Amino acid sequence: MLGTWRWNVVFGFIGTVLTVAFSIGNNPISVMLLRSMYAFIAFFVLAFVMRAVLTYILQPPSIVGEQPELDEGIGTQLDMLTPDETDDLNQMLKSQLQDGKTTPVNEGQANAAAAFRPLNPPQLLSSKNTQPEELVKAIRHLTGE
């Protein structure tokens, strides 16, 4: 059920207050108290019915034909294996022990090192002796005039 019984009591008190407010000038106190008690009971029951309807409306829809999970452990563990690279590791260790003798692994590294050249971009230089006409022409070109 949506909420607790306290909601029912709150709605019952709201009904009581409304009944007292509308009948205080027209009825004697005994009639007013009796009707406010009836209003409390009516609003209490009405709040109960409204909570039941809201609970029914707001429940998530069930999927038709939903199959229960057969295995509770599915998806709780991740089993991953790394590829076996012991041969490559042994080959690299052997090549280090041979002190620079080239092996197939070292040959690939040597070729990659020989083919590598660091980037050598041209340096940007600014000229200190620029003519004012050239600066004005550049500014006009940049501003679109």
Short mmCIF file of N, CA, C and O in Angstrom, two decimals:
data_model
loop_
_atom_site.label_atom_id
_atom_site.label_comp_id
_atom_site.label_asym_id
_atom_site.label_seq_id
_atom_site.Cartn_x
_atom_site.Cartn_y
_atom_site.Cartn_z
N MET A 1 0.85 -1.17 0.00
CA MET A 1 0.00 0.00 0.00
C MET A 1 0.90 1.23 0.00
O MET A 1 1.96 1.24 0.58
N LEU A 2 0.47 2.25 -0.65
CA LEU A 2 1.23 3.49 -0.78
C LEU A 2 1.08 4.32 0.49
O LEU A 2 -0.02 4.69 0.86
N GLY A 3 2.17 4.60 1.19
CA GLY A 3 2.12 5.43 2.39
C GLY A 3 1.77 4.60 3.62
O GLY A 3 1.84 3.39 3.62
N THR A 4 1.38 5.29 4.69
CA THR A 4 1.04 4.62 5.94
C THR A 4 -0.36 5.04 6.39
O THR A 4 -1.02 5.86 5.75
N TRP A 5 -0.79 4.51 7.54
CA TRP A 5 -2.10 4.84 8.09
C TRP A 5 -2.17 6.30 8.52
O TRP A 5 -3.24 6.85 8.67
N ARG A 6 -1.01 6.92 8.71
CA ARG A 6 -1.00 8.34 9.11
C ARG A 6 -1.65 9.23 8.06
O ARG A 6 -2.25 10.25 8.39
N TRP A 7 -1.49 8.85 6.79
CA TRP A 7 -2.16 9.61 5.74
C TRP A 7 -3.67 9.56 5.93
O TRP A 7 -4.37 10.56 5.72
N ASN A 8 -4.19 8.42 6.32
CA ASN A 8 -5.63 8.29 6.55
C ASN A 8 -6.07 9.22 7.68
O ASN A 8 -7.11 9.87 7.58
N VAL A 9 -5.27 9.26 8.75
CA VAL A 9 -5.62 10.12 9.88
C VAL A 9 -5.57 11.59 9.47
O VAL A 9 -6.45 12.38 9.84
N VAL A 10 -4.58 11.97 8.68
CA VAL A 10 -4.47 13.36 8.23
C VAL A 10 -5.69 13.73 7.39
O VAL A 10 -6.29 14.81 7.59
N PHE A 11 -6.09 12.87 6.47
CA PHE A 11 -7.28 13.16 5.66
C PHE A 11 -8.54 13.18 6.53
O PHE A 11 -9.47 13.97 6.28
N GLY A 12 -8.60 12.33 7.56
CA GLY A 12 -9.74 12.36 8.47
C GLY A 12 -9.81 13.68 9.21
O GLY A 12 -10.90 14.27 9.37
N PHE A 13 -8.68 14.19 9.68
CA PHE A 13 -8.67 15.49 10.36
C PHE A 13 -9.03 16.62 9.40
O PHE A 13 -9.71 17.58 9.79
N ILE A 14 -8.61 16.52 8.16
CA ILE A 14 -8.99 17.55 7.17
C ILE A 14 -10.52 17.55 6.99
O ILE A 14 -11.15 18.61 6.95
N GLY A 15 -11.11 16.36 6.91
CA GLY A 15 -12.56 16.28 6.79
C GLY A 15 -13.26 16.83 8.02
O GLY A 15 -14.30 17.52 7.92
N THR A 16 -12.70 16.56 9.20
CA THR A 16 -13.28 17.09 10.44
C THR A 16 -13.22 18.60 10.47
O THR A 16 -14.21 19.28 10.81
N VAL A 17 -12.08 19.16 10.10
CA VAL A 17 -11.92 20.62 10.11
C VAL A 17 -12.86 21.27 9.10
O VAL A 17 -13.49 22.31 9.39
N LEU A 18 -13.00 20.69 7.94
CA LEU A 18 -13.91 21.26 6.94
C LEU A 18 -15.36 21.22 7.44
O LEU A 18 -16.13 22.18 7.26
N THR A 19 -15.75 20.11 8.06
CA THR A 19 -17.12 19.99 8.56
C THR A 19 -17.37 21.01 9.67
O THR A 19 -18.42 21.67 9.70
N VAL A 20 -16.43 21.16 10.58
CA VAL A 20 -16.58 22.14 11.66
C VAL A 20 -16.63 23.55 11.09
O VAL A 20 -17.44 24.38 11.49
N ALA A 21 -15.78 23.85 10.12
CA ALA A 21 -15.73 25.20 9.55
C ALA A 21 -17.03 25.56 8.85
O ALA A 21 -17.48 26.72 8.92
N PHE A 22 -17.67 24.60 8.17
CA PHE A 22 -18.88 24.93 7.42
C PHE A 22 -20.15 24.85 8.27
O PHE A 22 -21.19 25.37 7.88
N SER A 23 -20.10 24.17 9.43
CA SER A 23 -21.34 24.02 10.20
C SER A 23 -21.29 24.68 11.56
O SER A 23 -22.22 24.49 12.35
N ILE A 24 -20.27 25.43 11.88
CA ILE A 24 -20.16 26.02 13.22
C ILE A 24 -21.24 27.07 13.47
O ILE A 24 -21.74 27.19 14.59
N GLY A 25 -21.66 27.80 12.51
CA GLY A 25 -22.67 28.84 12.72
C GLY A 25 -24.08 28.36 12.55
O GLY A 25 -25.03 29.03 12.98
N ASN A 26 -24.29 27.21 11.94
CA ASN A 26 -25.64 26.77 11.60
C ASN A 26 -26.18 25.68 12.52
O ASN A 26 -27.39 25.45 12.55
N ASN A 27 -25.32 24.94 13.22
CA ASN A 27 -25.75 23.79 14.01
C ASN A 27 -25.31 23.93 15.47
O ASN A 27 -24.31 24.59 15.77
N PRO A 28 -26.04 23.26 16.37
CA PRO A 28 -25.57 23.22 17.75
C PRO A 28 -24.29 22.38 17.87
O PRO A 28 -23.95 21.61 16.97
N ILE A 29 -23.61 22.53 18.97
CA ILE A 29 -22.30 21.89 19.13
C ILE A 29 -22.42 20.37 19.10
O ILE A 29 -21.57 19.69 18.51
N SER A 30 -23.44 19.80 19.68
CA SER A 30 -23.57 18.33 19.70
C SER A 30 -23.74 17.78 18.27
O SER A 30 -23.16 16.76 17.92
N VAL A 31 -24.55 18.45 17.46
CA VAL A 31 -24.76 18.02 16.08
C VAL A 31 -23.46 18.21 15.27
O VAL A 31 -23.07 17.35 14.47
N MET A 32 -22.80 19.34 15.52
CA MET A 32 -21.56 19.63 14.80
C MET A 32 -20.49 18.58 15.13
O MET A 32 -19.80 18.08 14.24
N LEU A 33 -20.36 18.19 16.41
CA LEU A 33 -19.36 17.19 16.79
C LEU A 33 -19.72 15.81 16.23
O LEU A 33 -18.83 15.06 15.80
N LEU A 34 -20.99 15.46 16.22
CA LEU A 34 -21.41 14.17 15.66
C LEU A 34 -21.12 14.11 14.15
O LEU A 34 -20.58 13.12 13.66
N ARG A 35 -21.44 15.18 13.46
CA ARG A 35 -21.18 15.21 12.01
C ARG A 35 -19.69 15.26 11.71
O ARG A 35 -19.23 14.68 10.72
N SER A 36 -18.92 15.94 12.53
CA SER A 36 -17.47 15.96 12.30
C SER A 36 -16.87 14.58 12.56
O SER A 36 -15.91 14.18 11.90
N MET A 37 -17.44 13.81 13.51
CA MET A 37 -16.97 12.43 13.72
C MET A 37 -17.29 11.57 12.50
O MET A 37 -16.47 10.78 12.03
N TYR A 38 -18.50 11.73 11.97
CA TYR A 38 -18.86 11.01 10.74
C TYR A 38 -17.95 11.42 9.57
O TYR A 38 -17.56 10.57 8.76
N ALA A 39 -17.63 12.70 9.49
CA ALA A 39 -16.74 13.17 8.43
C ALA A 39 -15.34 12.57 8.58
O ALA A 39 -14.70 12.19 7.60
N PHE A 40 -14.87 12.45 9.84
CA PHE A 40 -13.56 11.85 10.07
C PHE A 40 -13.55 10.41 9.58
O PHE A 40 -12.64 9.99 8.87
N ILE A 41 -14.58 9.65 9.93
CA ILE A 41 -14.65 8.25 9.51
C ILE A 41 -14.75 8.15 7.99
O ILE A 41 -14.07 7.33 7.36
N ALA A 42 -15.57 9.01 7.38
CA ALA A 42 -15.74 8.96 5.92
C ALA A 42 -14.44 9.33 5.20
O ALA A 42 -14.04 8.65 4.24
N PHE A 43 -13.77 10.38 5.65
CA PHE A 43 -12.52 10.78 5.01
C PHE A 43 -11.42 9.74 5.26
O PHE A 43 -10.57 9.52 4.41
N PHE A 44 -11.43 9.10 6.45
CA PHE A 44 -10.45 8.06 6.75
C PHE A 44 -10.60 6.90 5.77
O PHE A 44 -9.63 6.43 5.18
N VAL A 45 -11.83 6.46 5.56
CA VAL A 45 -12.09 5.35 4.63
C VAL A 45 -11.81 5.79 3.19
O VAL A 45 -11.25 5.02 2.39
N LEU A 46 -12.17 7.02 2.84
CA LEU A 46 -11.91 7.52 1.49
C LEU A 46 -10.41 7.58 1.21
O LEU A 46 -9.97 7.23 0.11
N ALA A 47 -9.62 7.99 2.20
CA ALA A 47 -8.17 8.03 2.02
C ALA A 47 -7.62 6.62 1.85
O ALA A 47 -6.71 6.39 1.05
N PHE A 48 -8.18 5.65 2.58
CA PHE A 48 -7.75 4.26 2.43
C PHE A 48 -8.02 3.77 1.01
O PHE A 48 -7.17 3.13 0.39
N VAL A 49 -9.21 4.07 0.49
CA VAL A 49 -9.56 3.65 -0.88
C VAL A 49 -8.65 4.34 -1.90
O VAL A 49 -8.17 3.71 -2.85
N MET A 50 -8.39 5.64 -1.71
CA MET A 50 -7.53 6.37 -2.65
C MET A 50 -6.10 5.82 -2.63
O MET A 50 -5.47 5.69 -3.68
N ARG A 51 -5.59 5.46 -1.44
CA ARG A 51 -4.26 4.88 -1.36
C ARG A 51 -4.21 3.53 -2.08
O ARG A 51 -3.23 3.21 -2.75
N ALA A 52 -5.25 2.73 -1.93
CA ALA A 52 -5.30 1.43 -2.60
C ALA A 52 -5.32 1.60 -4.12
O ALA A 52 -4.62 0.89 -4.86
N VAL A 53 -6.11 2.57 -4.61
CA VAL A 53 -6.18 2.82 -6.06
C VAL A 53 -4.82 3.32 -6.58
O VAL A 53 -4.35 2.88 -7.63
N LEU A 54 -4.21 4.25 -5.86
CA LEU A 54 -2.90 4.76 -6.28
C LEU A 54 -1.84 3.66 -6.29
O LEU A 54 -0.99 3.61 -7.18
N THR A 55 -1.90 2.78 -5.31
CA THR A 55 -0.95 1.66 -5.28
C THR A 55 -1.15 0.76 -6.49
O THR A 55 -0.18 0.32 -7.12
N TYR A 56 -2.39 0.51 -6.85
CA TYR A 56 -2.68 -0.32 -8.01
C TYR A 56 -2.23 0.36 -9.30
O TYR A 56 -1.67 -0.28 -10.18
N ILE A 57 -2.44 1.66 -9.41
CA ILE A 57 -2.10 2.39 -10.64
C ILE A 57 -0.59 2.53 -10.80
O ILE A 57 -0.05 2.38 -11.90
N LEU A 58 0.12 2.79 -9.70
CA LEU A 58 1.54 3.10 -9.78
C LEU A 58 2.45 1.89 -9.73
O LEU A 58 3.67 2.04 -9.80
N GLN A 59 1.91 0.68 -9.63
CA GLN A 59 2.78 -0.49 -9.62
C GLN A 59 3.35 -0.71 -11.01
O GLN A 59 2.69 -0.46 -12.02
N PRO A 60 4.62 -1.18 -11.10
CA PRO A 60 5.22 -1.38 -12.41
C PRO A 60 4.52 -2.51 -13.15
O PRO A 60 4.08 -3.49 -12.54
N PRO A 61 4.42 -2.40 -14.47
CA PRO A 61 3.72 -3.44 -15.24
C PRO A 61 4.54 -4.73 -15.26
O PRO A 61 5.76 -4.70 -15.33
N SER A 62 3.86 -5.83 -15.17
CA SER A 62 4.55 -7.11 -15.23
C SER A 62 4.63 -7.54 -16.69
O SER A 62 3.73 -7.30 -17.49
N ILE A 63 5.73 -8.17 -17.03
CA ILE A 63 5.96 -8.62 -18.40
C ILE A 63 5.26 -9.96 -18.60
O ILE A 63 5.42 -10.88 -17.80
N VAL A 64 4.47 -10.05 -19.65
CA VAL A 64 3.72 -11.27 -19.93
C VAL A 64 4.70 -12.34 -20.41
O VAL A 64 5.54 -12.10 -21.27
N GLY A 65 4.59 -13.52 -19.85
CA GLY A 65 5.44 -14.63 -20.27
C GLY A 65 6.85 -14.51 -19.74
O GLY A 65 7.77 -15.08 -20.32
N GLU A 66 7.05 -13.79 -18.67
CA GLU A 66 8.40 -13.63 -18.11
C GLU A 66 8.87 -14.95 -17.52
O GLU A 66 8.16 -15.59 -16.74
N GLN A 67 10.07 -15.37 -17.89
CA GLN A 67 10.63 -16.61 -17.40
C GLN A 67 11.47 -16.31 -16.16
O GLN A 67 12.30 -15.42 -16.17
N PRO A 68 11.27 -17.06 -15.10
CA PRO A 68 12.11 -16.86 -13.92
C PRO A 68 13.54 -17.31 -14.21
O PRO A 68 13.78 -18.22 -15.00
N GLU A 69 14.47 -16.67 -13.56
CA GLU A 69 15.87 -17.03 -13.78
C GLU A 69 16.13 -18.40 -13.15
O GLU A 69 15.76 -18.66 -12.01
N LEU A 70 16.77 -19.25 -13.92
CA LEU A 70 17.03 -20.60 -13.44
C LEU A 70 18.26 -20.64 -12.55
O LEU A 70 18.31 -21.38 -11.58
N ASP A 71 19.25 -19.87 -12.90
CA ASP A 71 20.50 -19.89 -12.14
C ASP A 71 20.70 -18.54 -11.49
O ASP A 71 20.80 -17.52 -12.17
N GLU A 72 20.77 -18.51 -10.18
CA GLU A 72 20.93 -17.25 -9.46
C GLU A 72 22.35 -16.70 -9.61
O GLU A 72 22.58 -15.53 -9.42
N GLY A 73 23.32 -17.54 -9.92
CA GLY A 73 24.71 -17.10 -9.99
C GLY A 73 25.11 -16.52 -11.34
O GLY A 73 26.23 -16.05 -11.50
N ILE A 74 24.21 -16.54 -12.31
CA ILE A 74 24.56 -16.04 -13.64
C ILE A 74 24.77 -14.54 -13.57
O ILE A 74 23.94 -13.80 -13.06
N GLY A 75 25.90 -14.11 -14.07
CA GLY A 75 26.19 -12.69 -14.14
C GLY A 75 26.80 -12.11 -12.87
O GLY A 75 27.00 -10.92 -12.78
N THR A 76 27.10 -12.93 -11.89
CA THR A 76 27.68 -12.40 -10.66
C THR A 76 29.19 -12.46 -10.66
O THR A 76 29.83 -11.79 -9.87
N GLN A 77 29.78 -13.26 -11.53
CA GLN A 77 31.23 -13.38 -11.59
C GLN A 77 31.69 -13.09 -13.00
O GLN A 77 31.01 -13.42 -13.98
N LEU A 78 32.86 -12.47 -13.09
CA LEU A 78 33.45 -12.16 -14.39
C LEU A 78 34.71 -12.98 -14.54
O LEU A 78 35.67 -12.80 -13.79
N ASP A 79 34.68 -13.92 -15.47
CA ASP A 79 35.83 -14.78 -15.70
C ASP A 79 36.52 -14.33 -16.98
O ASP A 79 35.99 -14.51 -18.08
N MET A 80 37.69 -13.72 -16.82
CA MET A 80 38.44 -13.27 -17.99
C MET A 80 39.85 -13.84 -17.89
O MET A 80 40.45 -13.86 -16.82
N LEU A 81 40.38 -14.28 -19.00
CA LEU A 81 41.73 -14.80 -19.06
C LEU A 81 42.55 -13.94 -20.01
O LEU A 81 42.08 -13.54 -21.06
N THR A 82 43.78 -13.68 -19.61
CA THR A 82 44.69 -12.97 -20.51
C THR A 82 45.37 -14.01 -21.39
O THR A 82 45.56 -15.16 -20.98
N PRO A 83 45.73 -13.63 -22.60
CA PRO A 83 46.39 -14.60 -23.47
C PRO A 83 47.75 -15.00 -22.90
O PRO A 83 48.41 -14.23 -22.22
N ASP A 84 48.13 -16.22 -23.19
CA ASP A 84 49.39 -16.74 -22.70
C ASP A 84 50.54 -16.13 -23.48
O ASP A 84 50.69 -16.35 -24.68
N GLU A 85 51.36 -15.34 -22.81
CA GLU A 85 52.48 -14.65 -23.46
C GLU A 85 53.81 -15.08 -22.87
O GLU A 85 54.78 -14.34 -22.89
N THR A 86 53.86 -16.28 -22.35
CA THR A 86 55.10 -16.73 -21.72
C THR A 86 56.21 -16.89 -22.75
O THR A 86 57.38 -16.63 -22.44
N ASP A 87 55.90 -17.32 -23.96
CA ASP A 87 56.94 -17.48 -24.98
C ASP A 87 57.56 -16.14 -25.33
O ASP A 87 58.79 -16.02 -25.45
N ASP A 88 56.74 -15.13 -25.51
CA ASP A 88 57.27 -13.80 -25.83
C ASP A 88 58.11 -13.25 -24.68
O ASP A 88 59.15 -12.65 -24.89
N LEU A 89 57.66 -13.47 -23.47
CA LEU A 89 58.39 -12.99 -22.30
C LEU A 89 59.73 -13.70 -22.17
O LEU A 89 60.77 -13.06 -21.92
N ASN A 90 59.73 -15.01 -22.38
CA ASN A 90 60.99 -15.76 -22.33
C ASN A 90 61.95 -15.29 -23.41
O ASN A 90 63.16 -15.18 -23.18
N GLN A 91 61.43 -15.03 -24.60
CA GLN A 91 62.27 -14.56 -25.70
C GLN A 91 62.88 -13.20 -25.38
O GLN A 91 64.05 -12.95 -25.67
N MET A 92 62.12 -12.32 -24.77
CA MET A 92 62.64 -11.01 -24.42
C MET A 92 63.71 -11.12 -23.34
O MET A 92 64.74 -10.42 -23.38
N LEU A 93 63.51 -11.99 -22.36
CA LEU A 93 64.51 -12.17 -21.31
C LEU A 93 65.80 -12.77 -21.88
O LEU A 93 66.91 -12.35 -21.51
N LYS A 94 65.67 -13.70 -22.81
CA LYS A 94 66.86 -14.28 -23.44
C LYS A 94 67.62 -13.23 -24.24
O LYS A 94 68.84 -13.20 -24.25
N SER A 95 66.88 -12.37 -24.92
CA SER A 95 67.54 -11.34 -25.74
C SER A 95 68.29 -10.35 -24.85
O SER A 95 69.33 -9.83 -25.24
N GLN A 96 67.78 -10.07 -23.66
CA GLN A 96 68.48 -9.18 -22.74
C GLN A 96 69.74 -9.83 -22.20
O GLN A 96 70.75 -9.16 -21.97
N LEU A 97 69.71 -11.13 -22.01
CA LEU A 97 70.89 -11.83 -21.50
C LEU A 97 71.99 -11.92 -22.54
O LEU A 97 73.17 -12.05 -22.20
N GLN A 98 71.68 -11.89 -23.80
CA GLN A 98 72.68 -12.04 -24.86
C GLN A 98 73.42 -10.74 -25.13
O GLN A 98 74.28 -10.70 -25.99
N ASP A 99 73.11 -9.67 -24.41
CA ASP A 99 73.81 -8.38 -24.50
C ASP A 99 73.89 -7.83 -25.91
O ASP A 99 74.97 -7.69 -26.49
N GLY A 100 72.79 -7.55 -26.48
CA GLY A 100 72.78 -6.84 -27.74
C GLY A 100 72.78 -7.70 -28.98
O GLY A 100 72.77 -7.19 -30.08
N LYS A 101 72.88 -9.01 -28.86
CA LYS A 101 72.79 -9.84 -30.05
C LYS A 101 71.36 -9.75 -30.57
O LYS A 101 70.40 -9.82 -29.82
N THR A 102 71.22 -9.61 -31.86
CA THR A 102 69.89 -9.40 -32.44
C THR A 102 69.15 -10.72 -32.57
O THR A 102 69.70 -11.72 -33.01
N THR A 103 67.94 -10.70 -32.14
CA THR A 103 67.02 -11.83 -32.27
C THR A 103 65.79 -11.30 -32.97
O THR A 103 65.67 -10.09 -33.21
N PRO A 104 64.85 -12.14 -33.34
CA PRO A 104 63.67 -11.65 -34.04
C PRO A 104 62.93 -10.57 -33.26
O PRO A 104 62.43 -9.63 -33.85
N VAL A 105 62.88 -10.65 -31.96
CA VAL A 105 62.20 -9.62 -31.19
C VAL A 105 63.01 -8.33 -31.24
O VAL A 105 62.48 -7.25 -31.45
N ASN A 106 64.35 -8.44 -31.07
CA ASN A 106 65.21 -7.26 -31.11
C ASN A 106 65.26 -6.64 -32.50
O ASN A 106 65.41 -5.44 -32.63
N GLU A 107 65.17 -7.46 -33.53
CA GLU A 107 65.20 -6.92 -34.89
C GLU A 107 63.99 -6.02 -35.12
O GLU A 107 64.10 -4.96 -35.73
N GLY A 108 62.83 -6.43 -34.65
CA GLY A 108 61.63 -5.61 -34.80
C GLY A 108 61.77 -4.31 -34.04
O GLY A 108 61.38 -3.24 -34.53
N GLN A 109 62.35 -4.37 -32.85
CA GLN A 109 62.55 -3.16 -32.06
C GLN A 109 63.60 -2.27 -32.72
O GLN A 109 63.48 -1.05 -32.71
N ALA A 110 64.64 -2.86 -33.28
CA ALA A 110 65.69 -2.08 -33.93
C ALA A 110 65.15 -1.38 -35.18
O ALA A 110 65.48 -0.22 -35.43
N ASN A 111 64.33 -2.07 -35.95
CA ASN A 111 63.73 -1.46 -37.14
C ASN A 111 62.80 -0.31 -36.75
O ASN A 111 62.75 0.72 -37.43
N ALA A 112 62.05 -0.50 -35.69
CA ALA A 112 61.14 0.55 -35.25
C ALA A 112 61.92 1.76 -34.76
O ALA A 112 61.54 2.91 -35.01
N ALA A 113 63.04 1.52 -34.07
CA ALA A 113 63.86 2.63 -33.57
C ALA A 113 64.52 3.37 -34.72
O ALA A 113 64.68 4.59 -34.68
N ALA A 114 64.95 2.63 -35.76
CA ALA A 114 65.60 3.28 -36.90
C ALA A 114 64.59 4.08 -37.71
O ALA A 114 64.94 5.12 -38.28
N ALA A 115 63.33 3.63 -37.78
CA ALA A 115 62.34 4.32 -38.57
C ALA A 115 61.77 5.53 -37.83
O ALA A 115 61.18 6.40 -38.45
N PHE A 116 61.97 5.60 -36.54
CA PHE A 116 61.40 6.69 -35.76
C PHE A 116 62.26 7.94 -35.89
O PHE A 116 63.47 7.91 -35.74
N ARG A 117 61.58 9.04 -36.22
CA ARG A 117 62.25 10.35 -36.22
C ARG A 117 61.36 11.30 -35.46
O ARG A 117 60.16 11.39 -35.73
N PRO A 118 61.91 12.04 -34.51
CA PRO A 118 61.06 12.97 -33.77
C PRO A 118 60.58 14.10 -34.67
O PRO A 118 61.24 14.47 -35.63
N LEU A 119 59.44 14.62 -34.36
CA LEU A 119 58.85 15.70 -35.13
C LEU A 119 59.70 16.95 -34.95
O LEU A 119 60.06 17.33 -33.85
N ASN A 120 60.01 17.58 -36.06
CA ASN A 120 60.82 18.78 -36.03
C ASN A 120 60.07 19.87 -36.78
O ASN A 120 60.35 20.14 -37.95
N PRO A 121 59.11 20.53 -36.13
CA PRO A 121 58.32 21.53 -36.83
C PRO A 121 59.13 22.81 -37.05
O PRO A 121 60.06 23.10 -36.31
N PRO A 122 58.77 23.57 -38.09
CA PRO A 122 59.47 24.83 -38.31
C PRO A 122 59.10 25.82 -37.23
O PRO A 122 57.98 25.84 -36.72
N GLN A 123 60.06 26.63 -36.85
CA GLN A 123 59.81 27.61 -35.81
C GLN A 123 59.10 28.82 -36.41
O GLN A 123 59.40 29.24 -37.52
N LEU A 124 58.18 29.36 -35.63
CA LEU A 124 57.46 30.54 -36.05
C LEU A 124 58.24 31.77 -35.59
O LEU A 124 58.60 31.89 -34.42
N LEU A 125 58.49 32.65 -36.52
CA LEU A 125 59.25 33.86 -36.20
C LEU A 125 58.37 35.07 -36.46
O LEU A 125 57.61 35.11 -37.41
N SER A 126 58.52 36.05 -35.62
CA SER A 126 57.80 37.30 -35.85
C SER A 126 58.83 38.35 -36.26
O SER A 126 59.91 38.44 -35.70
N SER A 127 58.43 39.12 -37.22
CA SER A 127 59.36 40.16 -37.68
C SER A 127 59.06 41.45 -36.95
O SER A 127 57.92 41.86 -36.81
N LYS A 128 60.09 42.07 -36.46
CA LYS A 128 59.94 43.31 -35.70
C LYS A 128 59.73 44.52 -36.62
O LYS A 128 59.09 45.47 -36.24
N ASN A 129 60.25 44.46 -37.79
CA ASN A 129 60.19 45.61 -38.71
C ASN A 129 59.08 45.42 -39.73
O ASN A 129 59.32 45.19 -40.90
N THR A 130 57.85 45.55 -39.27
CA THR A 130 56.73 45.45 -40.22
C THR A 130 56.24 46.85 -40.54
O THR A 130 56.28 47.75 -39.70
N GLN A 131 55.78 47.02 -41.74
CA GLN A 131 55.29 48.32 -42.19
C GLN A 131 53.86 48.53 -41.71
O GLN A 131 53.07 47.59 -41.66
N PRO A 132 53.48 49.76 -41.35
CA PRO A 132 52.12 50.02 -40.87
C PRO A 132 51.07 49.68 -41.92
O PRO A 132 49.97 49.24 -41.58
N GLU A 133 51.41 49.89 -43.22
CA GLU A 133 50.44 49.57 -44.27
C GLU A 133 50.13 48.07 -44.29
O GLU A 133 48.99 47.67 -44.52
N GLU A 134 51.13 47.26 -44.08
CA GLU A 134 50.92 45.81 -44.07
C GLU A 134 50.06 45.39 -42.88
O GLU A 134 49.20 44.51 -42.99
N LEU A 135 50.29 46.04 -41.73
CA LEU A 135 49.48 45.73 -40.55
C LEU A 135 48.03 46.12 -40.76
O LEU A 135 47.10 45.38 -40.39
N VAL A 136 47.79 47.29 -41.36
CA VAL A 136 46.42 47.74 -41.63
C VAL A 136 45.75 46.78 -42.61
O VAL A 136 44.58 46.42 -42.45
N LYS A 137 46.50 46.36 -43.63
CA LYS A 137 45.94 45.43 -44.62
C LYS A 137 45.58 44.10 -43.95
O LYS A 137 44.52 43.53 -44.22
N ALA A 138 46.40 43.61 -43.03
CA ALA A 138 46.13 42.36 -42.34
C ALA A 138 44.91 42.51 -41.45
O ALA A 138 44.05 41.62 -41.39
N ILE A 139 44.79 43.63 -40.74
CA ILE A 139 43.64 43.84 -39.85
C ILE A 139 42.36 43.94 -40.67
O ILE A 139 41.33 43.38 -40.30
N ARG A 140 42.40 44.65 -41.80
CA ARG A 140 41.21 44.75 -42.64
C ARG A 140 40.81 43.39 -43.21
O ARG A 140 39.64 43.07 -43.33
N HIS A 141 41.81 42.61 -43.54
CA HIS A 141 41.52 41.28 -44.06
C HIS A 141 40.86 40.40 -42.98
O HIS A 141 39.92 39.64 -43.25
N LEU A 142 41.35 40.48 -41.74
CA LEU A 142 40.79 39.68 -40.66
C LEU A 142 39.40 40.13 -40.24
O LEU A 142 38.56 39.31 -39.86
N THR A 143 39.14 41.43 -40.29
CA THR A 143 37.81 41.92 -39.90
C THR A 143 36.82 41.85 -41.05
O THR A 143 35.63 42.03 -40.83
N GLY A 144 37.26 41.61 -42.26
CA GLY A 144 36.35 41.48 -43.40
C GLY A 144 35.95 42.79 -44.02
O GLY A 144 34.93 42.86 -44.71
N GLU A 145 36.67 43.82 -43.79
CA GLU A 145 36.33 45.13 -44.40
C GLU A 145 36.93 45.26 -45.77
O GLU A 145 37.89 44.72 -46.16
#
